[in-house]
mmCIF file of C-alpha atoms in Angstrom:
data_model
loop_
_atom_site.group_PDB
_atom_site.id
_atom_site.type_symbol
_atom_site.label_atom_id
_atom_site.label_comp_id
_atom_site.label_asym_id
_atom_site.label_seq_id
_atom_site.Cartn_x
_atom_site.Cartn_y
_atom_site.Cartn_z
ATOM 1 C CA UNK O 1 12.926 60.478 14.194
ATOM 2 C CA UNK O 2 11.350 56.707 12.838
ATOM 3 C CA UNK O 3 12.888 53.667 11.902
ATOM 4 C CA UNK O 4 11.560 50.600 10.427
ATOM 5 C CA UNK O 5 14.111 47.168 9.820
ATOM 6 C CA UNK O 6 13.890 44.340 7.944
ATOM 7 C CA UNK O 7 16.479 41.737 9.201
ATOM 8 C CA UNK O 8 16.440 39.521 6.143
ATOM 9 C CA UNK O 9 17.792 40.707 2.837
ATOM 10 C CA UNK O 10 17.399 37.121 1.326
ATOM 11 C CA UNK O 11 14.003 34.189 2.075
ATOM 12 C CA UNK O 12 13.059 31.546 0.053
ATOM 13 C CA UNK O 13 10.204 29.593 0.124
ATOM 14 C CA UNK O 14 9.205 26.150 -1.733
ATOM 15 C CA UNK O 15 5.853 26.706 -3.698
ATOM 16 C CA UNK O 16 2.382 26.174 -1.406
ATOM 17 C CA UNK O 17 4.518 26.827 1.699
ATOM 18 C CA UNK O 18 4.056 29.208 4.534
ATOM 19 C CA UNK O 19 6.477 31.881 4.725
ATOM 20 C CA UNK O 20 7.203 35.005 7.183
ATOM 21 C CA UNK O 21 9.358 37.613 6.823
ATOM 22 C CA UNK O 22 10.574 39.835 9.817
ATOM 23 C CA UNK O 23 9.866 43.444 10.187
ATOM 24 C CA UNK O 24 10.280 46.338 13.235
ATOM 25 C CA UNK O 25 9.829 49.402 13.452
ATOM 26 C CA UNK O 26 11.005 51.971 16.125
ATOM 27 C CA UNK O 27 8.575 55.259 17.369
ATOM 28 C CA UNK O 28 7.571 57.046 20.146
ATOM 29 C CA UNK O 29 3.711 57.553 18.012
ATOM 30 C CA UNK O 30 0.786 56.726 19.281
ATOM 31 C CA UNK O 31 -1.165 56.907 15.811
ATOM 32 C CA UNK O 32 0.313 55.018 12.915
ATOM 33 C CA UNK O 33 0.138 52.317 9.650
ATOM 34 C CA UNK O 34 2.505 50.305 8.691
ATOM 35 C CA UNK O 35 1.849 48.100 5.031
ATOM 36 C CA UNK O 36 3.660 45.834 3.447
ATOM 37 C CA UNK O 37 4.420 46.969 -0.285
ATOM 38 C CA UNK O 38 5.847 44.226 -3.419
ATOM 39 C CA UNK O 39 8.032 45.514 -5.895
ATOM 40 C CA UNK O 40 8.213 42.386 -8.714
ATOM 41 C CA UNK O 41 11.425 43.057 -11.320
ATOM 42 C CA UNK O 42 9.426 45.648 -13.585
ATOM 43 C CA UNK O 43 9.730 48.137 -10.485
ATOM 44 C CA UNK O 44 5.828 48.926 -9.686
ATOM 45 C CA UNK O 45 5.128 48.655 -5.833
ATOM 46 C CA UNK O 46 1.582 47.046 -5.121
ATOM 47 C CA UNK O 47 0.877 47.590 -1.924
ATOM 48 C CA UNK O 48 0.287 44.198 -0.114
ATOM 49 C CA UNK O 49 -1.948 44.709 3.400
ATOM 50 C CA UNK O 50 -2.429 47.873 5.570
ATOM 51 C CA UNK O 51 -2.799 47.828 9.500
ATOM 52 C CA UNK O 52 -4.282 50.692 11.364
ATOM 53 C CA UNK O 53 -2.488 50.663 14.905
ATOM 54 C CA UNK O 54 -4.996 51.569 16.838
ATOM 55 C CA UNK O 55 -6.968 48.044 15.469
ATOM 56 C CA UNK O 56 -5.981 45.438 17.547
ATOM 57 C CA UNK O 57 -7.299 42.354 15.466
ATOM 58 C CA UNK O 58 -4.709 41.605 11.980
ATOM 59 C CA UNK O 59 -5.072 42.596 9.465
ATOM 60 C CA UNK O 60 -5.350 39.782 6.577
ATOM 61 C CA UNK O 61 -6.172 39.589 2.319
ATOM 62 C CA UNK O 62 -6.755 36.463 0.807
ATOM 63 C CA UNK O 63 -3.432 34.401 1.804
ATOM 64 C CA UNK O 64 -1.484 37.819 3.138
ATOM 65 C CA UNK O 65 -1.712 38.454 6.790
ATOM 66 C CA UNK O 66 0.232 40.036 9.347
ATOM 67 C CA UNK O 67 0.883 38.872 12.937
ATOM 68 C CA UNK O 68 0.768 43.524 14.642
ATOM 69 C CA UNK O 69 2.492 43.122 18.171
ATOM 70 C CA UNK O 70 2.642 46.824 18.772
ATOM 71 C CA UNK O 71 4.359 46.731 22.503
ATOM 72 C CA UNK O 72 7.196 44.638 20.854
ATOM 73 C CA UNK O 73 6.458 47.482 17.375
ATOM 74 C CA UNK O 74 7.119 44.195 15.223
ATOM 75 C CA UNK O 75 5.133 43.931 12.035
ATOM 76 C CA UNK O 76 6.023 40.749 10.233
ATOM 77 C CA UNK O 77 4.094 39.105 6.775
ATOM 78 C CA UNK O 78 3.098 35.887 6.343
ATOM 79 C CA UNK O 79 2.346 34.265 2.736
ATOM 80 C CA UNK O 80 0.502 30.856 2.377
ATOM 81 C CA UNK O 81 0.252 28.479 -0.510
ATOM 82 C CA UNK O 82 3.469 30.494 -1.438
ATOM 83 C CA UNK O 83 3.162 30.877 -5.642
ATOM 84 C CA UNK O 84 5.521 31.074 -8.053
ATOM 85 C CA UNK O 85 3.905 35.129 -8.209
ATOM 86 C CA UNK O 86 4.608 36.021 -5.261
ATOM 87 C CA UNK O 87 8.223 36.610 -5.880
ATOM 88 C CA UNK O 88 9.730 39.508 -5.502
ATOM 89 C CA UNK O 89 11.023 42.063 -2.858
ATOM 90 C CA UNK O 90 8.509 42.873 -0.094
ATOM 91 C CA UNK O 91 9.024 45.854 1.832
ATOM 92 C CA UNK O 92 7.862 47.087 5.105
ATOM 93 C CA UNK O 93 6.518 50.613 5.626
ATOM 94 C CA UNK O 94 5.741 53.065 8.326
ATOM 95 C CA UNK O 95 3.698 56.426 8.371
ATOM 96 C CA UNK O 96 2.767 58.089 11.159
ATOM 97 C CA UNK O 97 -0.456 60.563 10.452
ATOM 98 C CA UNK O 98 1.211 63.667 9.931
ATOM 99 C CA UNK O 99 4.852 62.284 8.377
ATOM 100 C CA UNK O 100 5.804 60.895 4.916
ATOM 101 C CA UNK O 101 6.420 57.273 4.082
ATOM 102 C CA UNK O 102 9.194 55.352 5.811
ATOM 103 C CA UNK O 103 10.829 52.163 4.221
ATOM 104 C CA UNK O 104 12.621 48.995 5.136
ATOM 105 C CA UNK O 105 15.650 47.587 3.024
ATOM 106 C CA UNK O 106 13.909 44.791 1.678
ATOM 107 C CA UNK O 107 13.567 41.007 1.488
ATOM 108 C CA UNK O 108 13.840 39.415 -1.620
ATOM 109 C CA UNK O 109 12.058 36.469 -1.938
ATOM 110 C CA UNK O 110 12.357 33.789 -4.475
ATOM 111 C CA UNK O 111 9.867 30.820 -5.042
ATOM 112 C CA UNK O 112 11.152 27.487 -5.605
ATOM 113 C CA UNK O 113 8.886 25.436 -8.135
ATOM 114 C CA UNK W 1 -8.279 55.314 -13.920
ATOM 115 C CA UNK W 2 -5.477 56.767 -15.298
ATOM 116 C CA UNK W 3 -2.741 55.732 -12.371
ATOM 117 C CA UNK W 4 0.383 57.958 -11.446
ATOM 118 C CA UNK W 5 2.832 58.193 -14.433
ATOM 119 C CA UNK W 6 6.940 59.111 -14.526
ATOM 120 C CA UNK W 7 8.907 59.525 -17.695
ATOM 121 C CA UNK W 8 11.141 59.138 -19.248
ATOM 122 C CA UNK W 9 11.294 55.678 -18.289
ATOM 123 C CA UNK W 10 15.063 55.769 -18.203
ATOM 124 C CA UNK W 11 17.208 58.261 -19.054
ATOM 125 C CA UNK W 12 21.151 57.780 -20.009
ATOM 126 C CA UNK W 13 23.266 61.214 -19.020
ATOM 127 C CA UNK W 14 26.747 62.209 -18.996
ATOM 128 C CA UNK W 15 28.541 63.293 -15.732
ATOM 129 C CA UNK W 16 27.936 66.881 -15.055
ATOM 130 C CA UNK W 17 24.355 67.490 -17.007
ATOM 131 C CA UNK W 18 21.662 68.317 -16.401
ATOM 132 C CA UNK W 19 18.122 66.010 -16.013
ATOM 133 C CA UNK W 20 14.765 66.649 -15.101
ATOM 134 C CA UNK W 21 12.591 63.407 -14.202
ATOM 135 C CA UNK W 22 8.639 63.601 -14.400
ATOM 136 C CA UNK W 23 6.075 62.999 -12.299
ATOM 137 C CA UNK W 24 1.937 62.969 -13.647
ATOM 138 C CA UNK W 25 -0.025 62.006 -9.887
ATOM 139 C CA UNK W 26 -3.174 60.801 -9.793
ATOM 140 C CA UNK W 27 -5.927 63.089 -10.817
ATOM 141 C CA UNK W 28 -7.720 64.551 -7.535
ATOM 142 C CA UNK W 29 -4.195 63.707 -5.434
ATOM 143 C CA UNK W 30 -3.188 67.026 -3.062
ATOM 144 C CA UNK W 31 0.329 64.790 -2.295
ATOM 145 C CA UNK W 32 3.176 63.333 -4.297
ATOM 146 C CA UNK W 33 5.634 62.220 -3.045
ATOM 147 C CA UNK W 34 9.908 61.822 -4.671
ATOM 148 C CA UNK W 35 11.792 58.763 -3.779
ATOM 149 C CA UNK W 36 15.148 57.615 -4.641
ATOM 150 C CA UNK W 37 15.898 53.312 -4.728
ATOM 151 C CA UNK W 38 19.513 52.659 -5.425
ATOM 152 C CA UNK W 39 20.235 49.504 -6.513
ATOM 153 C CA UNK W 40 19.199 46.211 -4.138
ATOM 154 C CA UNK W 41 18.327 48.818 -1.719
ATOM 155 C CA UNK W 42 15.697 50.813 -0.029
ATOM 156 C CA UNK W 43 13.622 53.685 -0.631
ATOM 157 C CA UNK W 44 15.060 56.531 -0.117
ATOM 158 C CA UNK W 45 12.304 59.900 0.933
ATOM 159 C CA UNK W 46 13.433 62.696 -1.235
ATOM 160 C CA UNK W 47 10.870 64.972 -1.402
ATOM 161 C CA UNK W 48 7.324 65.586 -0.127
ATOM 162 C CA UNK W 49 4.336 67.849 -1.683
ATOM 163 C CA UNK W 50 0.966 68.388 -0.005
ATOM 164 C CA UNK W 51 -1.265 71.176 -1.594
ATOM 165 C CA UNK W 52 -0.826 74.368 -1.836
ATOM 166 C CA UNK W 53 1.473 74.305 1.384
ATOM 167 C CA UNK W 54 5.442 74.584 0.907
ATOM 168 C CA UNK W 55 6.617 71.273 0.692
ATOM 169 C CA UNK W 56 8.444 68.747 2.904
ATOM 170 C CA UNK W 57 12.410 69.058 1.437
ATOM 171 C CA UNK W 58 13.805 67.259 4.041
ATOM 172 C CA UNK W 59 15.408 63.489 2.672
ATOM 173 C CA UNK W 60 16.958 65.997 -0.242
ATOM 174 C CA UNK W 61 20.509 64.726 -0.365
ATOM 175 C CA UNK W 62 22.167 67.566 -1.908
ATOM 176 C CA UNK W 63 21.198 71.542 -3.827
ATOM 177 C CA UNK W 64 21.951 69.555 -6.236
ATOM 178 C CA UNK W 65 18.715 68.500 -6.453
ATOM 179 C CA UNK W 66 15.220 70.757 -6.896
ATOM 180 C CA UNK W 67 11.676 69.367 -7.449
ATOM 181 C CA UNK W 68 8.181 71.567 -8.033
ATOM 182 C CA UNK W 69 5.291 70.876 -8.612
ATOM 183 C CA UNK W 70 2.722 72.960 -10.812
ATOM 184 C CA UNK W 71 -0.753 74.035 -10.332
ATOM 185 C CA UNK W 72 -0.991 70.899 -7.578
ATOM 186 C CA UNK W 73 -0.637 68.064 -10.500
ATOM 187 C CA UNK W 74 2.433 67.591 -12.513
ATOM 188 C CA UNK W 75 6.154 67.742 -10.749
ATOM 189 C CA UNK W 76 9.771 67.321 -12.110
ATOM 190 C CA UNK W 77 12.337 65.924 -10.220
ATOM 191 C CA UNK W 78 15.421 68.290 -11.482
ATOM 192 C CA UNK W 79 19.340 67.427 -10.693
ATOM 193 C CA UNK W 80 21.893 69.684 -11.850
ATOM 194 C CA UNK W 81 24.950 68.878 -12.611
ATOM 195 C CA UNK W 82 24.701 64.619 -12.112
ATOM 196 C CA UNK W 83 26.730 62.670 -10.602
ATOM 197 C CA UNK W 84 27.705 58.714 -11.250
ATOM 198 C CA UNK W 85 26.410 58.250 -7.362
ATOM 199 C CA UNK W 86 22.707 59.483 -8.773
ATOM 200 C CA UNK W 87 22.293 56.543 -10.259
ATOM 201 C CA UNK W 88 19.333 54.797 -8.553
ATOM 202 C CA UNK W 89 15.660 54.455 -9.674
ATOM 203 C CA UNK W 90 13.527 57.594 -8.664
ATOM 204 C CA UNK W 91 10.318 56.716 -8.206
ATOM 205 C CA UNK W 92 6.819 58.845 -7.682
ATOM 206 C CA UNK W 93 3.508 58.100 -5.661
ATOM 207 C CA UNK W 94 0.872 60.017 -4.912
ATOM 208 C CA UNK W 95 -2.708 59.221 -2.583
ATOM 209 C CA UNK W 96 -5.362 61.320 -2.264
ATOM 210 C CA UNK W 97 -4.753 63.624 1.216
ATOM 211 C CA UNK W 98 -2.902 64.450 4.381
ATOM 212 C CA UNK W 99 -4.205 61.587 6.022
ATOM 213 C CA UNK W 100 -4.468 59.637 3.668
ATOM 214 C CA UNK W 101 -2.265 56.331 4.127
ATOM 215 C CA UNK W 102 -2.232 54.686 1.276
ATOM 216 C CA UNK W 103 0.958 55.679 -1.555
ATOM 217 C CA UNK W 104 0.425 54.583 -5.289
ATOM 218 C CA UNK W 105 3.341 54.300 -7.224
ATOM 219 C CA UNK W 106 4.339 55.379 -10.949
ATOM 220 C CA UNK W 107 6.649 52.346 -12.510
ATOM 221 C CA UNK W 108 10.145 54.329 -12.087
ATOM 222 C CA UNK W 109 12.466 56.285 -14.040
ATOM 223 C CA UNK W 110 16.546 53.754 -14.077
ATOM 224 C CA UNK W 111 18.542 57.200 -14.164
ATOM 225 C CA UNK W 112 22.451 56.232 -15.227
ATOM 226 C CA UNK W 113 24.980 58.415 -15.164
ATOM 227 C CA UNK W 114 28.184 57.300 -16.973
#
């Protein structure tokens, strides 16, 4: 079974600073996808960034980037120039080509003005 | 276009009552998922529908939970004889195909069992 681990229940960052959220996963499959979702207090899950396992290049979306280490089964999210609107729960998720999505327990990010 | 919608947004029920939660996926999306999110926790997979295939029910926590998807579109999650531990936010998501990897989430239904 695939498992996703987020070891940081809470993180905080100063506005305009950079923060990295950790995620590790366990799988025996070679073809899979990894995601970071953001869940603000409104409860709406929003896709932040995705990474295909076959791509060596780390995905980037504006201020959000990932450090994908396939051999280490690590998938961290870096948020640069943090903004107050980045405050939310962040979930790391894994999906193989054949299975449902598996989510980590989440990291609550606080942004201090 | 319209996103995934869920109703009701909030539901308060007495212990022992049955509840039905509804999900309207994005039009044309063949895959539909239900998740449960307890307070401050991650998402727990419940059930997955893909087209006309038999649903993957492996995440349903007990036989009090069931779901159906009519006409390959709208889905209803039913919880019979609700218990206080069923209190959670129930999230629905849809995606465009079996190998499509992006899920689009609804706003969820917050269920409170008193």
